[in-house]
Amino acid sequence: MLRREFARTVEFIQHRKPHGCLLEIGCAYGFFLDEARRAGFEVSGIEPAESAAAHAGDLGLNVICGLLSEATLKSLGALDVIVLLDVIEHLPDPQEALALLANHLRPDGIIVLTTGDFGSLAARSTGVHWRLMTPPQHLWFFNRASIASLAQSVGCRVESADHPWKFVPFSLIAFQVGRMLGHKIAASPTGNRFAIPVNLFDAMRVVLSKAPP
């Protein structure tokens, strides 16, 4: 199911950038990168978790284990696509990270990121019980205006922003509903095998590009 979702994300990217050098920040086990590689991108990733980076390496992917840095980005060269899937809210300094990434993006390149939409009806109506309100894992919360402001501060602009549908496993749905109701529901292996299309319109997909000089 993860691969199905990642393949859809790759297809979304290809409508804007059919090919080129693609970097994923926080690439975990490399499943998204593997789908992007299948689609013809030259892929690389940065992942801080050693076990996840090792698994991605076992897939034959160029994944650097460590944190985002100038030295690491310089070693990868100019980039056409940079992807952050549910990552920016975890970063200690999103502005510094985004500025660093923008400096290594080709003039016609794009940054694709996903994150929760703190301005959504779901977020505002559930408050502290919002499914993405999970400190200390999530350090930052964005809405469309704050993402646009963040992009502008590093010389980028928002090309598009939407709330995509996702195929979500039953086990995750049960867990998040239970959390919002104040109950802990254990994950079921069976529930991971089945998914349904879901959209609470509280998760953004944003495409950034460099602003013209």
PDB file of C-alpha atoms in Angstrom:
ATOM      1  CA  MET A   1       0.000   0.000   0.000  1.00  0.00           C
ATOM      2  CA  LEU A   2       2.899   2.330   0.712  1.00  0.00           C
ATOM      3  CA  ARG A   3       4.321   1.568  -2.705  1.00  0.00           C
ATOM      4  CA  ARG A   4       0.953   2.295  -4.327  1.00  0.00           C
ATOM      5  CA  GLU A   5       0.835   5.691  -2.623  1.00  0.00           C
ATOM      6  CA  PHE A   6       4.454   6.445  -3.499  1.00  0.00           C
ATOM      7  CA  ALA A   7       3.857   5.495  -7.138  1.00  0.00           C
ATOM      8  CA  ARG A   8       0.990   8.001  -7.237  1.00  0.00           C
ATOM      9  CA  THR A   9       3.288  10.673  -5.796  1.00  0.00           C
ATOM     10  CA  VAL A  10       5.926   9.911  -8.426  1.00  0.00           C
ATOM     11  CA  GLU A  11       3.269  10.237 -11.128  1.00  0.00           C
ATOM     12  CA  PHE A  12       2.250  13.611  -9.659  1.00  0.00           C
ATOM     13  CA  ILE A  13       5.876  14.783  -9.800  1.00  0.00           C
ATOM     14  CA  GLN A  14       6.351  13.563 -13.376  1.00  0.00           C
ATOM     15  CA  HIS A  15       3.598  15.869 -14.587  1.00  0.00           C
ATOM     16  CA  ARG A  16       5.947  18.698 -13.545  1.00  0.00           C
ATOM     17  CA  LYS A  17       9.371  17.072 -13.907  1.00  0.00           C
ATOM     18  CA  PRO A  18       9.414  13.946 -16.099  1.00  0.00           C
ATOM     19  CA  HIS A  19      13.016  13.036 -15.181  1.00  0.00           C
ATOM     20  CA  GLY A  20      16.198  14.313 -13.562  1.00  0.00           C
ATOM     21  CA  CYS A  21      18.081  14.143 -10.273  1.00  0.00           C
ATOM     22  CA  LEU A  22      15.742  13.577  -7.342  1.00  0.00           C
ATOM     23  CA  LEU A  23      16.649  13.778  -3.654  1.00  0.00           C
ATOM     24  CA  GLU A  24      14.408  12.668  -0.812  1.00  0.00           C
ATOM     25  CA  ILE A  25      14.993  14.037   2.682  1.00  0.00           C
ATOM     26  CA  GLY A  26      14.030  11.517   5.360  1.00  0.00           C
ATOM     27  CA  CYS A  27      13.744   8.657   2.879  1.00  0.00           C
ATOM     28  CA  ALA A  28      13.265   5.956   5.557  1.00  0.00           C
ATOM     29  CA  TYR A  29      13.514   2.463   4.037  1.00  0.00           C
ATOM     30  CA  GLY A  30      13.744   3.754   0.482  1.00  0.00           C
ATOM     31  CA  PHE A  31      10.352   2.662  -0.859  1.00  0.00           C
ATOM     32  CA  PHE A  32       9.542   6.030  -2.428  1.00  0.00           C
ATOM     33  CA  LEU A  33      13.012   6.302  -3.955  1.00  0.00           C
ATOM     34  CA  ASP A  34      12.643   2.824  -5.395  1.00  0.00           C
ATOM     35  CA  GLU A  35       9.410   3.844  -7.132  1.00  0.00           C
ATOM     36  CA  ALA A  36      11.039   7.042  -8.426  1.00  0.00           C
ATOM     37  CA  ARG A  37      13.979   5.038  -9.744  1.00  0.00           C
ATOM     38  CA  ARG A  38      11.595   2.708 -11.577  1.00  0.00           C
ATOM     39  CA  ALA A  39      10.094   5.800 -13.225  1.00  0.00           C
ATOM     40  CA  GLY A  40      13.495   6.861 -14.555  1.00  0.00           C
ATOM     41  CA  PHE A  41      14.740   9.395 -11.995  1.00  0.00           C
ATOM     42  CA  GLU A  42      18.331   9.426 -10.810  1.00  0.00           C
ATOM     43  CA  VAL A  43      17.674   9.125  -7.087  1.00  0.00           C
ATOM     44  CA  SER A  44      19.448   9.718  -3.798  1.00  0.00           C
ATOM     45  CA  GLY A  45      18.324  10.118  -0.213  1.00  0.00           C
ATOM     46  CA  ILE A  46      19.314  11.345   3.219  1.00  0.00           C
ATOM     47  CA  GLU A  47      18.117   9.377   6.251  1.00  0.00           C
ATOM     48  CA  PRO A  48      19.231   9.763   9.897  1.00  0.00           C
ATOM     49  CA  ALA A  49      18.084   6.323  11.093  1.00  0.00           C
ATOM     50  CA  GLU A  50      20.867   3.783  10.551  1.00  0.00           C
ATOM     51  CA  SER A  51      18.658   0.703  10.163  1.00  0.00           C
ATOM     52  CA  ALA A  52      16.377   2.416   7.649  1.00  0.00           C
ATOM     53  CA  ALA A  53      19.308   3.776   5.630  1.00  0.00           C
ATOM     54  CA  ALA A  54      20.897   0.320   5.619  1.00  0.00           C
ATOM     55  CA  HIS A  55      17.678  -1.217   4.257  1.00  0.00           C
ATOM     56  CA  ALA A  56      17.561   1.402   1.504  1.00  0.00           C
ATOM     57  CA  GLY A  57      21.173   0.567   0.701  1.00  0.00           C
ATOM     58  CA  ASP A  58      20.216  -3.098   0.392  1.00  0.00           C
ATOM     59  CA  LEU A  59      17.807  -2.026  -2.346  1.00  0.00           C
ATOM     60  CA  GLY A  60      20.772  -0.593  -4.241  1.00  0.00           C
ATOM     61  CA  LEU A  61      19.816   3.008  -3.512  1.00  0.00           C
ATOM     62  CA  ASN A  62      22.261   5.842  -2.933  1.00  0.00           C
ATOM     63  CA  VAL A  63      21.221   6.807   0.601  1.00  0.00           C
ATOM     64  CA  ILE A  64      23.441   8.802   2.946  1.00  0.00           C
ATOM     65  CA  CYS A  65      22.953   8.063   6.628  1.00  0.00           C
ATOM     66  CA  GLY A  66      23.066  11.342   8.516  1.00  0.00           C
ATOM     67  CA  LEU A  67      21.528  14.775   8.809  1.00  0.00           C
ATOM     68  CA  LEU A  68      20.934  17.414   6.171  1.00  0.00           C
ATOM     69  CA  SER A  69      24.079  19.501   5.687  1.00  0.00           C
ATOM     70  CA  GLU A  70      25.832  21.706   3.163  1.00  0.00           C
ATOM     71  CA  ALA A  71      28.610  19.151   2.698  1.00  0.00           C
ATOM     72  CA  THR A  72      26.164  16.341   1.966  1.00  0.00           C
ATOM     73  CA  LEU A  73      24.170  18.380  -0.533  1.00  0.00           C
ATOM     74  CA  LYS A  74      27.324  19.594  -2.250  1.00  0.00           C
ATOM     75  CA  SER A  75      28.395  15.991  -2.798  1.00  0.00           C
ATOM     76  CA  LEU A  76      25.120  15.289  -4.609  1.00  0.00           C
ATOM     77  CA  GLY A  77      25.351  18.166  -7.078  1.00  0.00           C
ATOM     78  CA  ALA A  78      22.524  20.266  -8.505  1.00  0.00           C
ATOM     79  CA  LEU A  79      19.042  18.803  -8.050  1.00  0.00           C
ATOM     80  CA  ASP A  80      15.903  18.850 -10.178  1.00  0.00           C
ATOM     81  CA  VAL A  81      13.466  17.569  -7.559  1.00  0.00           C
ATOM     82  CA  ILE A  82      13.673  17.584  -3.767  1.00  0.00           C
ATOM     83  CA  VAL A  83      11.039  15.665  -1.832  1.00  0.00           C
ATOM     84  CA  LEU A  84      10.061  15.930   1.846  1.00  0.00           C
ATOM     85  CA  LEU A  85       7.150  13.599   2.627  1.00  0.00           C
ATOM     86  CA  ASP A  86       5.802  14.363   6.109  1.00  0.00           C
ATOM     87  CA  VAL A  87       9.268  15.547   7.144  1.00  0.00           C
ATOM     88  CA  ILE A  88       9.313  19.338   7.462  1.00  0.00           C
ATOM     89  CA  GLU A  89       7.271  19.274  10.686  1.00  0.00           C
ATOM     90  CA  HIS A  90      10.001  17.161  12.319  1.00  0.00           C
ATOM     91  CA  LEU A  91      12.933  19.456  11.497  1.00  0.00           C
ATOM     92  CA  PRO A  92      14.447  21.621  14.263  1.00  0.00           C
ATOM     93  CA  ASP A  93      14.716  24.617  11.901  1.00  0.00           C
ATOM     94  CA  PRO A  94      12.506  24.311   8.775  1.00  0.00           C
ATOM     95  CA  GLN A  95      13.564  27.705   7.426  1.00  0.00           C
ATOM     96  CA  GLU A  96      17.274  26.900   7.608  1.00  0.00           C
ATOM     97  CA  ALA A  97      16.694  23.495   6.012  1.00  0.00           C
ATOM     98  CA  LEU A  98      14.545  24.882   3.207  1.00  0.00           C
ATOM     99  CA  ALA A  99      17.063  27.652   2.480  1.00  0.00           C
ATOM    100  CA  LEU A 100      19.827  25.056   2.236  1.00  0.00           C
ATOM    101  CA  LEU A 101      17.785  22.913  -0.127  1.00  0.00           C
ATOM    102  CA  ALA A 102      16.825  25.877  -2.307  1.00  0.00           C
ATOM    103  CA  ASN A 103      20.495  26.739  -2.752  1.00  0.00           C
ATOM    104  CA  HIS A 104      21.110  23.319  -4.308  1.00  0.00           C
ATOM    105  CA  LEU A 105      18.011  23.304  -6.515  1.00  0.00           C
ATOM    106  CA  ARG A 106      18.380  23.967 -10.230  1.00  0.00           C
ATOM    107  CA  PRO A 107      16.734  27.237 -11.398  1.00  0.00           C
ATOM    108  CA  ASP A 108      13.837  25.279 -12.925  1.00  0.00           C
ATOM    109  CA  GLY A 109      13.707  22.652 -10.164  1.00  0.00           C
ATOM    110  CA  ILE A 110      10.897  21.975  -7.700  1.00  0.00           C
ATOM    111  CA  ILE A 111      10.525  21.057  -4.048  1.00  0.00           C
ATOM    112  CA  VAL A 112       7.582  18.779  -3.218  1.00  0.00           C
ATOM    113  CA  LEU A 113       6.552  18.519   0.408  1.00  0.00           C
ATOM    114  CA  THR A 114       3.655  17.133   2.385  1.00  0.00           C
ATOM    115  CA  THR A 115       2.625  18.160   5.875  1.00  0.00           C
ATOM    116  CA  GLY A 116      -0.454  18.653   8.001  1.00  0.00           C
ATOM    117  CA  ASP A 117      -2.727  21.636   7.363  1.00  0.00           C
ATOM    118  CA  PHE A 118      -3.188  23.350  10.726  1.00  0.00           C
ATOM    119  CA  GLY A 119      -5.759  25.677   9.172  1.00  0.00           C
ATOM    120  CA  SER A 120      -8.048  22.840   8.103  1.00  0.00           C
ATOM    121  CA  LEU A 121     -11.510  22.280   9.538  1.00  0.00           C
ATOM    122  CA  ALA A 122     -10.403  18.917  10.963  1.00  0.00           C
ATOM    123  CA  ALA A 123      -7.495  20.500  12.831  1.00  0.00           C
ATOM    124  CA  ARG A 124      -9.517  23.431  14.167  1.00  0.00           C
ATOM    125  CA  SER A 125     -12.468  21.310  15.248  1.00  0.00           C
ATOM    126  CA  THR A 126     -10.477  18.596  17.064  1.00  0.00           C
ATOM    127  CA  GLY A 127      -7.858  20.878  18.645  1.00  0.00           C
ATOM    128  CA  VAL A 128      -5.390  19.012  20.854  1.00  0.00           C
ATOM    129  CA  HIS A 129      -6.923  15.729  19.697  1.00  0.00           C
ATOM    130  CA  TRP A 130      -6.129  16.392  16.039  1.00  0.00           C
ATOM    131  CA  ARG A 131      -4.578  13.255  14.569  1.00  0.00           C
ATOM    132  CA  LEU A 132      -1.371  15.136  13.626  1.00  0.00           C
ATOM    133  CA  MET A 133      -0.998  16.934  16.946  1.00  0.00           C
ATOM    134  CA  THR A 134       1.778  14.655  18.187  1.00  0.00           C
ATOM    135  CA  PRO A 135       4.521  16.568  19.983  1.00  0.00           C
ATOM    136  CA  PRO A 136       7.402  16.034  20.450  1.00  0.00           C
ATOM    137  CA  GLN A 137       7.506  14.143  17.125  1.00  0.00           C
ATOM    138  CA  HIS A 138       5.834  17.026  15.287  1.00  0.00           C
ATOM    139  CA  LEU A 139       7.602  20.250  16.212  1.00  0.00           C
ATOM    140  CA  TRP A 140       5.882  22.603  13.764  1.00  0.00           C
ATOM    141  CA  PHE A 141       2.392  23.081  12.376  1.00  0.00           C
ATOM    142  CA  PHE A 142       1.703  24.868   9.102  1.00  0.00           C
ATOM    143  CA  ASN A 143      -1.209  26.252   7.145  1.00  0.00           C
ATOM    144  CA  ARG A 144      -1.206  27.481   3.542  1.00  0.00           C
ATOM    145  CA  ALA A 145      -0.302  31.039   4.525  1.00  0.00           C
ATOM    146  CA  SER A 146       2.628  30.042   6.740  1.00  0.00           C
ATOM    147  CA  ILE A 147       4.026  27.664   4.114  1.00  0.00           C
ATOM    148  CA  ALA A 148       3.838  30.462   1.539  1.00  0.00           C
ATOM    149  CA  SER A 149       5.574  32.841   3.958  1.00  0.00           C
ATOM    150  CA  LEU A 150       8.263  30.259   4.716  1.00  0.00           C
ATOM    151  CA  ALA A 151       8.854  29.688   0.999  1.00  0.00           C
ATOM    152  CA  GLN A 152       9.108  33.413   0.315  1.00  0.00           C
ATOM    153  CA  SER A 153      11.666  33.836   3.113  1.00  0.00           C
ATOM    154  CA  VAL A 154      14.084  31.492   1.300  1.00  0.00           C
ATOM    155  CA  GLY A 155      13.527  32.813  -2.209  1.00  0.00           C
ATOM    156  CA  CYS A 156      10.843  30.335  -3.303  1.00  0.00           C
ATOM    157  CA  ARG A 157       7.178  30.531  -4.165  1.00  0.00           C
ATOM    158  CA  VAL A 158       4.208  28.175  -3.993  1.00  0.00           C
ATOM    159  CA  GLU A 159       3.413  26.722  -7.415  1.00  0.00           C
ATOM    160  CA  SER A 160       0.499  24.616  -6.205  1.00  0.00           C
ATOM    161  CA  ALA A 161      -1.099  23.326  -3.017  1.00  0.00           C
ATOM    162  CA  ASP A 162      -3.780  20.700  -2.616  1.00  0.00           C
ATOM    163  CA  HIS A 163      -5.167  18.079  -0.248  1.00  0.00           C
ATOM    164  CA  PRO A 164      -4.696  14.708  -1.988  1.00  0.00           C
ATOM    165  CA  TRP A 165      -6.688  11.571  -1.303  1.00  0.00           C
ATOM    166  CA  LYS A 166      -4.779   8.637   0.174  1.00  0.00           C
ATOM    167  CA  PHE A 167      -5.340   4.918   0.500  1.00  0.00           C
ATOM    168  CA  VAL A 168      -5.143   4.379   4.266  1.00  0.00           C
ATOM    169  CA  PRO A 169      -4.896   0.954   5.983  1.00  0.00           C
ATOM    170  CA  PHE A 170      -7.767   0.038   8.310  1.00  0.00           C
ATOM    171  CA  SER A 171      -5.317  -0.379  11.193  1.00  0.00           C
ATOM    172  CA  LEU A 172      -4.126   3.225  10.899  1.00  0.00           C
ATOM    173  CA  ILE A 173      -7.687   4.509  10.651  1.00  0.00           C
ATOM    174  CA  ALA A 174      -8.609   2.597  13.819  1.00  0.00           C
ATOM    175  CA  PHE A 175      -5.538   3.877  15.648  1.00  0.00           C
ATOM    176  CA  GLN A 176      -6.152   7.523  14.771  1.00  0.00           C
ATOM    177  CA  VAL A 177      -9.879   7.381  15.522  1.00  0.00           C
ATOM    178  CA  GLY A 178      -9.085   5.781  18.860  1.00  0.00           C
ATOM    179  CA  ARG A 179      -6.525   8.452  19.628  1.00  0.00           C
ATOM    180  CA  MET A 180      -9.006  11.248  18.917  1.00  0.00           C
ATOM    181  CA  LEU A 181     -11.496   9.542  21.238  1.00  0.00           C
ATOM    182  CA  GLY A 182      -8.889   9.044  23.936  1.00  0.00           C
ATOM    183  CA  HIS A 183      -8.573   5.274  23.476  1.00  0.00           C
ATOM    184  CA  LYS A 184      -5.536   3.245  22.466  1.00  0.00           C
ATOM    185  CA  ILE A 185      -6.292   0.677  19.767  1.00  0.00           C
ATOM    186  CA  ALA A 186      -3.577  -1.864  18.995  1.00  0.00           C
ATOM    187  CA  ALA A 187      -2.506  -2.227  15.375  1.00  0.00           C
ATOM    188  CA  SER A 188      -3.672  -5.389  13.629  1.00  0.00           C
ATOM    189  CA  PRO A 189      -1.561  -7.108  10.933  1.00  0.00           C
ATOM    190  CA  THR A 190      -4.792  -7.962   9.110  1.00  0.00           C
ATOM    191  CA  GLY A 191      -5.796  -4.308   9.149  1.00  0.00           C
ATOM    192  CA  ASN A 192      -2.582  -3.415   7.334  1.00  0.00           C
ATOM    193  CA  ARG A 193      -3.574  -5.486   4.305  1.00  0.00           C
ATOM    194  CA  PHE A 194      -6.709  -3.535   3.458  1.00  0.00           C
ATOM    195  CA  ALA A 195      -7.105   0.163   2.728  1.00  0.00           C
ATOM    196  CA  ILE A 196      -9.757   2.627   1.647  1.00  0.00           C
ATOM    197  CA  PRO A 197      -9.455   6.070   0.014  1.00  0.00           C
ATOM    198  CA  VAL A 198      -9.618   8.742   2.705  1.00  0.00           C
ATOM    199  CA  ASN A 199      -9.387  12.521   2.692  1.00  0.00           C
ATOM    200  CA  LEU A 200      -9.949  14.676   5.767  1.00  0.00           C
ATOM    201  CA  PHE A 201      -8.535  17.656   3.833  1.00  0.00           C
ATOM    202  CA  ASP A 202      -6.072  18.246   6.682  1.00  0.00           C
ATOM    203  CA  ALA A 203      -2.865  17.164   4.906  1.00  0.00           C
ATOM    204  CA  MET A 204      -1.274  19.449   2.319  1.00  0.00           C
ATOM    205  CA  ARG A 205       0.825  18.625  -0.712  1.00  0.00           C
ATOM    206  CA  VAL A 206       2.795  21.704  -1.754  1.00  0.00           C
ATOM    207  CA  VAL A 207       5.005  22.317  -4.784  1.00  0.00           C
ATOM    208  CA  LEU A 208       7.630  25.074  -4.453  1.00  0.00           C
ATOM    209  CA  SER A 209       9.845  26.599  -7.114  1.00  0.00           C
ATOM    210  CA  LYS A 210      12.486  29.288  -7.075  1.00  0.00           C
ATOM    211  CA  ALA A 211      11.065  32.778  -7.269  1.00  0.00           C
ATOM    212  CA  PRO A 212      12.288  34.815 -10.265  1.00  0.00           C
ATOM    213  CA  PRO A 213      15.077  37.289  -9.419  1.00  0.00           C
TER     214      PRO A 213
END
